[in-house]
CSV table of C-alpha atoms and ligand atoms in Angstrom, one decimal:
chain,number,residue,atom,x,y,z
A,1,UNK,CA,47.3,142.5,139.6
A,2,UNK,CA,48.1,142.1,136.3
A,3,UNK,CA,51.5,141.9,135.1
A,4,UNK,CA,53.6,145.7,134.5
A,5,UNK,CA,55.1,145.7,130.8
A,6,UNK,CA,58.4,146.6,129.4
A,7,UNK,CA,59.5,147.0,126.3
A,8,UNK,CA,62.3,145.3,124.6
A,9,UNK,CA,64.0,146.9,121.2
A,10,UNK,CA,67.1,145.0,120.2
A,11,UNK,CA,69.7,145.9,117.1
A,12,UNK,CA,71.6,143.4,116.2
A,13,UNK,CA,70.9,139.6,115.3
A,14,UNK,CA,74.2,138.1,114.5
A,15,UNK,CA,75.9,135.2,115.8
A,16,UNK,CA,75.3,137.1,119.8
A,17,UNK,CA,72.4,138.6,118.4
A,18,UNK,CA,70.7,135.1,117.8
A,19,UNK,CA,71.8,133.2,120.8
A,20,UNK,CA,70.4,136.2,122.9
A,21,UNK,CA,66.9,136.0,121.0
A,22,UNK,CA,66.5,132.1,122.5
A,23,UNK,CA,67.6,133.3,125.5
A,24,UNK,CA,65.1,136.0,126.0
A,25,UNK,CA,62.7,133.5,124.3
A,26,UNK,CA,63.1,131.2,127.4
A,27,UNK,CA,63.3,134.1,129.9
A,28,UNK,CA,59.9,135.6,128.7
A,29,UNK,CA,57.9,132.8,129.3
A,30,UNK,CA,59.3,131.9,132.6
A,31,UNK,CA,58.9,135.9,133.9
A,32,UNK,CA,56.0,135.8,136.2
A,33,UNK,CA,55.5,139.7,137.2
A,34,UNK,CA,56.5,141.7,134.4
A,35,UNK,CA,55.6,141.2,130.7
A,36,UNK,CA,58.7,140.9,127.9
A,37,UNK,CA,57.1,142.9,124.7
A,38,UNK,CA,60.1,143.2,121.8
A,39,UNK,CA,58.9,146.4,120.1
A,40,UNK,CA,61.5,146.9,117.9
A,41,UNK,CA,64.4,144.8,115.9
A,42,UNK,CA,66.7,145.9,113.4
A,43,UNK,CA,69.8,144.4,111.4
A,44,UNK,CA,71.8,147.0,109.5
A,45,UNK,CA,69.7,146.2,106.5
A,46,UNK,CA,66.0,145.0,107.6
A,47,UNK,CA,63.8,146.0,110.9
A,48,UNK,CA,60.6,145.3,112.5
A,49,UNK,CA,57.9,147.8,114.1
A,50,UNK,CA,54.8,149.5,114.3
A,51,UNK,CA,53.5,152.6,115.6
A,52,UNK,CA,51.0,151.1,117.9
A,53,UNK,CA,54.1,149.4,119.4
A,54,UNK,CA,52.4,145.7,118.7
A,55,UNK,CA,54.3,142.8,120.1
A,56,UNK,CA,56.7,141.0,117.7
A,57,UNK,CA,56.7,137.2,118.3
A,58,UNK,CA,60.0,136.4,120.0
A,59,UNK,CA,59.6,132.5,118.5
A,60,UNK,CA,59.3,133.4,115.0
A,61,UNK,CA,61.1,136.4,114.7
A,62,UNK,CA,64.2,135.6,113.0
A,63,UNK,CA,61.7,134.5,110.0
A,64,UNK,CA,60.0,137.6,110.6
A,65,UNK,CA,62.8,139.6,110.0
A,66,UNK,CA,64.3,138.1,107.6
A,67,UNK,CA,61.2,138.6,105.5
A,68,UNK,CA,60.5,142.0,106.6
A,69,UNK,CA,60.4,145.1,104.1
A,70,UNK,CA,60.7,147.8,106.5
A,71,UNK,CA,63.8,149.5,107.1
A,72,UNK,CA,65.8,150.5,110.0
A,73,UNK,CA,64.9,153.2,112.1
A,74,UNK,CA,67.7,156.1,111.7
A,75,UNK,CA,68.7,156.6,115.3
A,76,UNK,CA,67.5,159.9,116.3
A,77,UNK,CA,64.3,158.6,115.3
A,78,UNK,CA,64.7,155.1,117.2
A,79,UNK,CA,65.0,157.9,119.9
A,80,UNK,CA,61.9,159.5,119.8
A,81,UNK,CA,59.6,156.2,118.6
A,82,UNK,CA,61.4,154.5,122.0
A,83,UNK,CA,60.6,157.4,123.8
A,84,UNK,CA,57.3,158.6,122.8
A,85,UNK,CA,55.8,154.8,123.9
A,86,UNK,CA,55.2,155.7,127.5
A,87,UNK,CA,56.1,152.5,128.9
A,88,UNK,CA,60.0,151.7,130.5
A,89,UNK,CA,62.0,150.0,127.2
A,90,UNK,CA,65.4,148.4,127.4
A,91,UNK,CA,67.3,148.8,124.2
A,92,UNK,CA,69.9,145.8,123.2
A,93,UNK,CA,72.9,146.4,121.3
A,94,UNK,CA,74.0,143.6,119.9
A,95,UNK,CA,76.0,144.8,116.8
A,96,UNK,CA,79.3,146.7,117.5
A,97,UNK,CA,78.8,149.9,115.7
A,98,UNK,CA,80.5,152.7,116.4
A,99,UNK,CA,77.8,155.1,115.2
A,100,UNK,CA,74.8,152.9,117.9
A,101,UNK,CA,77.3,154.0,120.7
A,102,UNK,CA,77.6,157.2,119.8
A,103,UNK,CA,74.2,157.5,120.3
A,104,UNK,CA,74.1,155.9,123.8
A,105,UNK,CA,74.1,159.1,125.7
A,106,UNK,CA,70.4,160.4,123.4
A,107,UNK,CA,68.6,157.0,124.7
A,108,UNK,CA,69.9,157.1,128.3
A,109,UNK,CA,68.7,160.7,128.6
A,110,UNK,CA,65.7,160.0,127.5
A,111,UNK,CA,65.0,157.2,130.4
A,112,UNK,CA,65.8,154.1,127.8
A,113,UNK,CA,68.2,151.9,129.6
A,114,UNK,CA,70.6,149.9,127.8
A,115,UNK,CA,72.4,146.5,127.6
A,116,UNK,CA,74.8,145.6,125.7
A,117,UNK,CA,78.3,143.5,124.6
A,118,UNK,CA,79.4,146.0,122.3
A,119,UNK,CA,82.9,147.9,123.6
A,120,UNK,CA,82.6,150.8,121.5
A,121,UNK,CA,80.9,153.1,124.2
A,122,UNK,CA,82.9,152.1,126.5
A,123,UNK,CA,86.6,152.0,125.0
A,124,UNK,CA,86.2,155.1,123.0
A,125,UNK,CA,87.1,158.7,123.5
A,126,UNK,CA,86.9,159.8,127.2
A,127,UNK,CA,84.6,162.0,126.3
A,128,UNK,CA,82.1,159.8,124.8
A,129,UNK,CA,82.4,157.7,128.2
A,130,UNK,CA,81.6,160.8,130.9
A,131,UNK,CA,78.7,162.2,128.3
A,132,UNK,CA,77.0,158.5,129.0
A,133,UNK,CA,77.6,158.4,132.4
A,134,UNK,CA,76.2,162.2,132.6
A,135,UNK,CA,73.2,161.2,130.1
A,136,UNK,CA,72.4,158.1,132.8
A,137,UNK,CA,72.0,160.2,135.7
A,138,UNK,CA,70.0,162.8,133.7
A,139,UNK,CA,67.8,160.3,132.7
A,140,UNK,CA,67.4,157.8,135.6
A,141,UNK,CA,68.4,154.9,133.3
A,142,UNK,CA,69.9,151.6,133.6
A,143,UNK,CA,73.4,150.1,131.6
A,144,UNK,CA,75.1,147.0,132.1
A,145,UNK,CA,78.0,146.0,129.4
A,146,UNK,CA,79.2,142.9,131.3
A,147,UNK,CA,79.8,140.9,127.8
A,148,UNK,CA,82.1,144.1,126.4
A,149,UNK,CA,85.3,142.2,128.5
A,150,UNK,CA,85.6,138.4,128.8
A,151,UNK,CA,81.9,137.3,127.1
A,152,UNK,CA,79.8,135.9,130.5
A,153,UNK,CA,82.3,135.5,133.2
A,154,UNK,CA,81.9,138.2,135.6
A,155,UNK,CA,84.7,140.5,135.0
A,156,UNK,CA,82.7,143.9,134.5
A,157,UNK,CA,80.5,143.2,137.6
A,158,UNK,CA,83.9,142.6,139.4
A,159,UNK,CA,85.7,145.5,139.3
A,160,UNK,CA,82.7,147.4,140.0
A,161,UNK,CA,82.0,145.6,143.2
A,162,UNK,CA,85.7,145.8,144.3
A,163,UNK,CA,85.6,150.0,143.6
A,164,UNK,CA,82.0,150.3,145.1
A,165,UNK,CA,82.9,148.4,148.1
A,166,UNK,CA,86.0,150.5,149.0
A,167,UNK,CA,88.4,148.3,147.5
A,168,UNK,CA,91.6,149.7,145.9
A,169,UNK,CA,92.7,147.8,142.4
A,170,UNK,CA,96.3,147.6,142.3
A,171,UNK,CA,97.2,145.9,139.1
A,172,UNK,CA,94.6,144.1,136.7
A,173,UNK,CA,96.3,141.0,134.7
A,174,UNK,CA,95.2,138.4,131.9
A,175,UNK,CA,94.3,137.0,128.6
A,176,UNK,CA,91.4,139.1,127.4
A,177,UNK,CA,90.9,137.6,123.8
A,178,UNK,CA,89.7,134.3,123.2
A,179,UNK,CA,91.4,133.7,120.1
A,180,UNK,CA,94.5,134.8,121.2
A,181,UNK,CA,94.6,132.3,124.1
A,182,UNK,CA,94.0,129.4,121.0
A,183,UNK,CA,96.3,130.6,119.3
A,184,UNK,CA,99.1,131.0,121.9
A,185,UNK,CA,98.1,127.5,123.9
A,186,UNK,CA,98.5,125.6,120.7
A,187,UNK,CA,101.2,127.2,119.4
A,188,UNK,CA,103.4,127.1,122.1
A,189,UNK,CA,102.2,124.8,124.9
A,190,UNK,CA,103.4,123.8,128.3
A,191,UNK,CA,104.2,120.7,127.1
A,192,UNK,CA,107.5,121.7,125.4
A,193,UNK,CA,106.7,119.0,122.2
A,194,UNK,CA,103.5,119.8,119.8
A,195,UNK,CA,102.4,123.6,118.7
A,196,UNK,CA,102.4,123.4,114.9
A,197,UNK,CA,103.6,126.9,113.0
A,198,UNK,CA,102.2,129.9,113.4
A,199,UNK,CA,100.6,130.4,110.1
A,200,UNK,CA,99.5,127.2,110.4
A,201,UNK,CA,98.0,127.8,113.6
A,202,UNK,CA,96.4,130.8,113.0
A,203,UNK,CA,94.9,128.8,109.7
A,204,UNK,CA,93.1,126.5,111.6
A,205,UNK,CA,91.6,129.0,114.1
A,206,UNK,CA,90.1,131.1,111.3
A,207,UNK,CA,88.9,127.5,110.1
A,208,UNK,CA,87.6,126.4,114.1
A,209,UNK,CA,85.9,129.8,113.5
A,210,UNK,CA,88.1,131.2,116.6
A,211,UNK,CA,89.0,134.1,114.8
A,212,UNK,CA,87.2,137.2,113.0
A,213,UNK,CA,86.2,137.1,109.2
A,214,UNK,CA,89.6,138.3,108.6
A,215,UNK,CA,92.3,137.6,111.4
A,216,UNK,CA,94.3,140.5,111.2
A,217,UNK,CA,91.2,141.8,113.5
A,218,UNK,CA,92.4,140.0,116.4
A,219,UNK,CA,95.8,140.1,115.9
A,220,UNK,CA,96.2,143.9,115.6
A,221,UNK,CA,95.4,144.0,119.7
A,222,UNK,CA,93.0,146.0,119.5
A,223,UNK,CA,89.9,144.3,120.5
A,224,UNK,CA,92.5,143.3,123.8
A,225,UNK,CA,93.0,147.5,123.9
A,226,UNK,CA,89.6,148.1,124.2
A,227,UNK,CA,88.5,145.9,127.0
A,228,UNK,CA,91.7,146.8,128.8
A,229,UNK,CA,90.5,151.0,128.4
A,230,UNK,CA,87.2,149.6,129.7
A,231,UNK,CA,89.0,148.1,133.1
A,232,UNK,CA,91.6,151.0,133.4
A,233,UNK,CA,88.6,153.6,133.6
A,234,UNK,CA,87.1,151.1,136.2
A,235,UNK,CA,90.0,151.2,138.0
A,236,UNK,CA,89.9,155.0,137.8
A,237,UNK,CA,92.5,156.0,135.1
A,238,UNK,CA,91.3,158.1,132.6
A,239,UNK,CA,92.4,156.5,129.8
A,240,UNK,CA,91.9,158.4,127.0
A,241,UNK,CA,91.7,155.8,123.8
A,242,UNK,CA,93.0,151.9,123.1
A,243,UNK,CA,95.2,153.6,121.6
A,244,UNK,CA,96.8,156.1,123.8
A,245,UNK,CA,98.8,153.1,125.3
A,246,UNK,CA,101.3,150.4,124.2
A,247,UNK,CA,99.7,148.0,121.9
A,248,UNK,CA,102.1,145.4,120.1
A,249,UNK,CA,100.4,143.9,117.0
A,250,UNK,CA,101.2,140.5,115.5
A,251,UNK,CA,100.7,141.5,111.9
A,252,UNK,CA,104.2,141.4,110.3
A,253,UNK,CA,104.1,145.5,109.1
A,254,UNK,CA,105.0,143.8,105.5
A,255,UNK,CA,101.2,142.5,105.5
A,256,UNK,CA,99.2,145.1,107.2
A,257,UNK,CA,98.0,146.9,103.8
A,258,UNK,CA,97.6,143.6,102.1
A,259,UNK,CA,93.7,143.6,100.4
A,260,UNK,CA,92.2,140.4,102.1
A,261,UNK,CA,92.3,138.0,104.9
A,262,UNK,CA,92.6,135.3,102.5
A,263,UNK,CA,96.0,137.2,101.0
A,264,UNK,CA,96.9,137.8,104.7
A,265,UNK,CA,96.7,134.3,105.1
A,266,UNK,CA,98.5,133.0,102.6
A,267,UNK,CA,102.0,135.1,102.8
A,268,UNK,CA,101.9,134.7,106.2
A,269,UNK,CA,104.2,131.6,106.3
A,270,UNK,CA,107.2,134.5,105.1
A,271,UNK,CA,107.0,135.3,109.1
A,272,UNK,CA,106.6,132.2,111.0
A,273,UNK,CA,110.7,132.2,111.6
A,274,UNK,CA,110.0,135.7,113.7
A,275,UNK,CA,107.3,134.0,115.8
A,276,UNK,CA,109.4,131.0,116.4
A,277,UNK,CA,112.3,132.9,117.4
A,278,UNK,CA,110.3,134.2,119.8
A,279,UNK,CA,108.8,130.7,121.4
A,280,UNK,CA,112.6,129.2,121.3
A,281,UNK,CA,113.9,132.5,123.4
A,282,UNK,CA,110.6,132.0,125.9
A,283,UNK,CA,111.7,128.1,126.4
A,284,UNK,CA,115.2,129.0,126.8
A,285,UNK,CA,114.5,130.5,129.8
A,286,UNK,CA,112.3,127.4,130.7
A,287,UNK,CA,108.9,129.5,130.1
A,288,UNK,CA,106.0,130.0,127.7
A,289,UNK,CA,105.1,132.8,125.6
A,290,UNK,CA,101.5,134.5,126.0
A,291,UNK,CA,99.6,137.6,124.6
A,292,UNK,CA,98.6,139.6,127.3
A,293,UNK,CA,97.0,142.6,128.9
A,294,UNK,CA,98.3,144.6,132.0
A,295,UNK,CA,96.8,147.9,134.1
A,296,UNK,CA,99.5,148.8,136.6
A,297,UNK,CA,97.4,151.6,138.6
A,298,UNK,CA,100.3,153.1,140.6
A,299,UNK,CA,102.1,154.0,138.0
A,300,UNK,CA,99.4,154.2,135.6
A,301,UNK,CA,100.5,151.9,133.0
A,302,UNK,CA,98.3,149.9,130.7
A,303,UNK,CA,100.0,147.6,128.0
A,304,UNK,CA,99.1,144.8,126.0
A,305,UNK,CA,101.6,142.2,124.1
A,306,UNK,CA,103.5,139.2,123.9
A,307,UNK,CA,105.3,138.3,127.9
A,308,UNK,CA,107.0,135.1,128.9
A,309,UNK,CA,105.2,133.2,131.7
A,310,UNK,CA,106.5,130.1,134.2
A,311,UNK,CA,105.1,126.7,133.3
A,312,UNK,CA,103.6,127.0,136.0
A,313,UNK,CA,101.7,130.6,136.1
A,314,UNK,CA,97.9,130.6,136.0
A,315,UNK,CA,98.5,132.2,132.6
A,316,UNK,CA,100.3,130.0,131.0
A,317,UNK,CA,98.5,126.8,131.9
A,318,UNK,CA,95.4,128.2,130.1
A,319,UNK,CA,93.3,125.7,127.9
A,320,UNK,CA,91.3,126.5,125.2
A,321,UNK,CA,90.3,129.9,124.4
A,322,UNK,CA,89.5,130.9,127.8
A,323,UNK,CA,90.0,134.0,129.3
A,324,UNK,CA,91.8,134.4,132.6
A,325,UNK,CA,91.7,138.1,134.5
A,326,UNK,CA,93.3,138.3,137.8
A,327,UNK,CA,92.6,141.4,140.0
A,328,UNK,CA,95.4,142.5,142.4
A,329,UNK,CA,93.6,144.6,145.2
A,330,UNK,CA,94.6,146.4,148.9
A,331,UNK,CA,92.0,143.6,150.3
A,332,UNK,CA,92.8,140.4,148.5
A,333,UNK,CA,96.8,140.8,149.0
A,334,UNK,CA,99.1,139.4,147.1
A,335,UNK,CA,96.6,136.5,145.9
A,336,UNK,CA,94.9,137.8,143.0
A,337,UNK,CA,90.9,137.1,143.0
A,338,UNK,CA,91.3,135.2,139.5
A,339,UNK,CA,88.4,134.6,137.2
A,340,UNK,CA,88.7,132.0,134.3
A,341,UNK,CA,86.5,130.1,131.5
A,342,UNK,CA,84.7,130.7,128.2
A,343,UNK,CA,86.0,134.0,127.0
A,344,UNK,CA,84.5,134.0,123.7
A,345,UNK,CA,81.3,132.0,121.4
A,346,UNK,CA,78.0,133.1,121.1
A,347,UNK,CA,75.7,131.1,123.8
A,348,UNK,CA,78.2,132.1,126.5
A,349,UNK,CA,78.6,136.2,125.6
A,350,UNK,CA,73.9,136.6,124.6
A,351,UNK,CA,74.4,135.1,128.5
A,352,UNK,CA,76.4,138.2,130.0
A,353,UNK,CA,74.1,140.6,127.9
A,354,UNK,CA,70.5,138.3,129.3
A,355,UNK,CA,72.2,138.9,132.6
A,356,UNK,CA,72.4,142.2,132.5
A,357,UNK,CA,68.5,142.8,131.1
A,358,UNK,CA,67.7,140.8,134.9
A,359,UNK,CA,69.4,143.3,136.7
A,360,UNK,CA,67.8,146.1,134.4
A,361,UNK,CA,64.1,144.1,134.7
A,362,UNK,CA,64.3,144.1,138.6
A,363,UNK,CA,65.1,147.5,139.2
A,364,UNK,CA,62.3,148.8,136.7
B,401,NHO,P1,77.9,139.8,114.1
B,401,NHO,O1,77.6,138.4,113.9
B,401,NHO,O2,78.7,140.5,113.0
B,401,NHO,O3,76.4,140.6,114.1
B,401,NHO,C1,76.3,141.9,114.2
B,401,NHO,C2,74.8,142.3,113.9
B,401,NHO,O4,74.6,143.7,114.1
B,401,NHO,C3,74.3,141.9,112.5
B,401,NHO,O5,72.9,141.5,112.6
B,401,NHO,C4,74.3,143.3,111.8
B,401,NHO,O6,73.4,143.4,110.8
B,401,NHO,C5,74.0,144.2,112.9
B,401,NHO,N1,74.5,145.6,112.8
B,401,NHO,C6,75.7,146.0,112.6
B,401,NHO,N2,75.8,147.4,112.5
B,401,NHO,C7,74.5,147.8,112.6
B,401,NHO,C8,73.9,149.1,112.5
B,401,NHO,N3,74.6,150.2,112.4
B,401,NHO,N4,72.5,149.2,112.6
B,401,NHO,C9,71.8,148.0,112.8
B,401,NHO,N5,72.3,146.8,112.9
B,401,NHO,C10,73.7,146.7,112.8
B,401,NHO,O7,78.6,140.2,115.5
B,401,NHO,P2,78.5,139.3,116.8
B,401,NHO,O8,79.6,138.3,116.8
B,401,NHO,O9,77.1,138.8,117.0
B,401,NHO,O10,78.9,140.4,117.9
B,401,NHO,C11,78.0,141.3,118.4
B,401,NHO,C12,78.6,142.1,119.5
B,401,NHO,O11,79.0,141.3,120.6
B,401,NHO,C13,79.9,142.9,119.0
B,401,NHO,O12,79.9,144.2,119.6
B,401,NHO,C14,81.0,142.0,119.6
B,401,NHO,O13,82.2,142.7,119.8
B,401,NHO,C15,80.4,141.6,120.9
B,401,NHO,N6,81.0,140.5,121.4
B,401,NHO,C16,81.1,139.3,120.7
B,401,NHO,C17,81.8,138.2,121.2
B,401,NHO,C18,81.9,136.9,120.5
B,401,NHO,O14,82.4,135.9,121.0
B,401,NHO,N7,81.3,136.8,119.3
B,401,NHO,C19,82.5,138.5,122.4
B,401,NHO,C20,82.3,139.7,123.2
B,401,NHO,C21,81.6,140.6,122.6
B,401,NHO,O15,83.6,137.6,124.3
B,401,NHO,C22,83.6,137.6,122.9
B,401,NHO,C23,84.9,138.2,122.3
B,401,NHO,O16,85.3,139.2,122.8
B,401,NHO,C24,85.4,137.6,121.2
B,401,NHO,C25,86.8,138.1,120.8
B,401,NHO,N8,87.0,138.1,119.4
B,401,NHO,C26,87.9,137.3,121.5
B,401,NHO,O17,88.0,137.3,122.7
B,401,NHO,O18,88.6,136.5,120.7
């Protein structure tokens, strides 16, 4: 029998975007009963389609694109050209628009599954989150978001099979952000001696490209807020936004209106007595300080900021910029199930969103 077909479409082709592309390059040629076709591909500027839905080349098309005149599909349209093709399409979201998923709930209904590593859908209003769960059942799709918390490690798929399996999550623990864990291992590591300043640390993880464009993006909280909403609902809180909890940011308030990263950067020195006040109270008490997340389900508290750890807590003998997430549940006690590694880069977060298109594939 000859192979079925499904259709890729994919938005996004930035530094995920990319490493997913060679991933699904690979994972095309090796698929043996179903046939990969990418039908679609759009940045925010350029795309790449036709209406007889003719295969694009998956080892040429970065060129392709790049070269291409057309323009993106608007996305009620995306909706209907997706749609109207008659054969089973997985759509990939690799761009973290707010607007793409807002839209998630028009594709799902319309039997397009998704995968994706982008935590708007799932870390916005409440609201947003039932109307896609709804729109999936309506429309018999598929969604996986594995890479929206902790890049490839298998945090999302987790929790899931903890609350599906009649587990009961307790309290959910960790370092969610990958550039915080840098930041916080060099700065103030177990070691007692080393950890330059802060500014200066934070100067060389923009520099390590660690951080976002402009830092201030990662050390609002924020991106830690959103993957913690995403757990919490998991959990079965109905959190209602990132930021309808505690959220402590690190931007001195003197510099959050300043114009630039580069500006940010540069005054940021004025502040580095503050942050070493707080390392010298931490070590005081013969313990490290870390920026964390925490769900408390009990007492339905989420919060996310800086906490002192023991030398010799899983937490704060992190390396890197890895991620740790430990899950307190009725089953596993008062031993946390604890999963740690790569929480951030693009080869290891395209590999959560490539996992999630083989559990889509084998179910379609
Ligand atoms: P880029 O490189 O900015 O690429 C975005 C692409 O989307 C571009 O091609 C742009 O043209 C396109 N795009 C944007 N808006 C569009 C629109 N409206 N229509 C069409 N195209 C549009 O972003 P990345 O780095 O490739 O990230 C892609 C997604 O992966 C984002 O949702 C991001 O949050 C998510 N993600 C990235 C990482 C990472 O390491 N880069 C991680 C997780 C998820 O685990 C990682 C992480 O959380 C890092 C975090 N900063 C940390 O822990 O420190």
């Amino acid at each position: 029998a000859s192979a079925r077909q499904v259709n890729i479409a994919i938005i996004g082709a930035g530094g995920v975007g990319k490493c997913f592309l060679s991933q699904l390059e690979s994972l095309a040629a090796r698929r043996q009963n179903q046939k990969l076709v990418l039908t679609y591909i759009a940045t925010s500027k350029k795309a790449v389609y036709s209406d007889a839905y003719s295969p694009i080349a998956l080892d040429s098309v970065v060129s392709t694109l790049s070269s291409s005149s057309q323009a993106p599909l608007a996305l009620p349209k995306l909706v209907d050209y997706l749609a109207a093709s008659g054969t089973k399409t997985v759509l990939v979201d690799n761009t973290s628009s707010q607007d793409i998923a807002d839209a998630y709930p028009s594709f799902l209904r319309r039997g397009i599954s998704i995968v994706t590593p982008n935590k708007k859908a799932f870390s916005g209003s409440y609201k947003l989150w039932q109307d896609i769960f709804a729109a999936k059942e309506e429309g018999g799709s598929l969604l996986y978001h594995e890479a929206s918390c902790g890049a490839g490690l298998p945090v999302i798929s987790t929790i899931k099979d903890l609350v599906e399996t009649g587990d009961e999550v307790t309290k959910i623990e960790g370092v969610f952000s990958g550039t915080m864990s840098f930041l916080f291992n060099s700065f103030a590591p177990t070691s007692g001696s080393g950890g330059g300043k802060w500014s200066a640390e934070v100067a060389k993880a923009k520099e390590l490209g660690y951080t976002e464009p402009d830092p201030r993006d990662d050390l609002n909280g924020l991106d830690v807020a959103r993957k913690l909403t995403i757990l919490a609902r998991y959990a079965g809180l109905e959190v209602e936004s990132p930021t309808s909890f505690p959220v402590q940011s690190l931007i001195p308030k003197q510099l959050e209106s300043v114009a630039s990263g580069d500006e940010f950067l540069a005054r940021l020195p004025e502040f580095d007595a503050e942050m070493e006040e707080v390392k010298a109270e931490a070590q005081k008490e013969g313990k490290v300080v870390r920026f964390v997340g925490s769900i408390d389900v009990a007492s339905k508290q989420v919060k996310v900021g800086l906490e002192k750890f023991d030398l010799s807590h899983p937490i704060a003998a992190l390396k890197g910029s890895d991620n740790i997430i430990s899950f307190y549940t009725k089953r596993y006690g008062s031993n946390p199930l604890i999963i740690q590694g790569a929480g951030a880069g693009g080869d290891v977060t395209a590999m959560g969103v490539t996992s999630d298109l083989l559990k889509v594939l084998a179910q379609l």
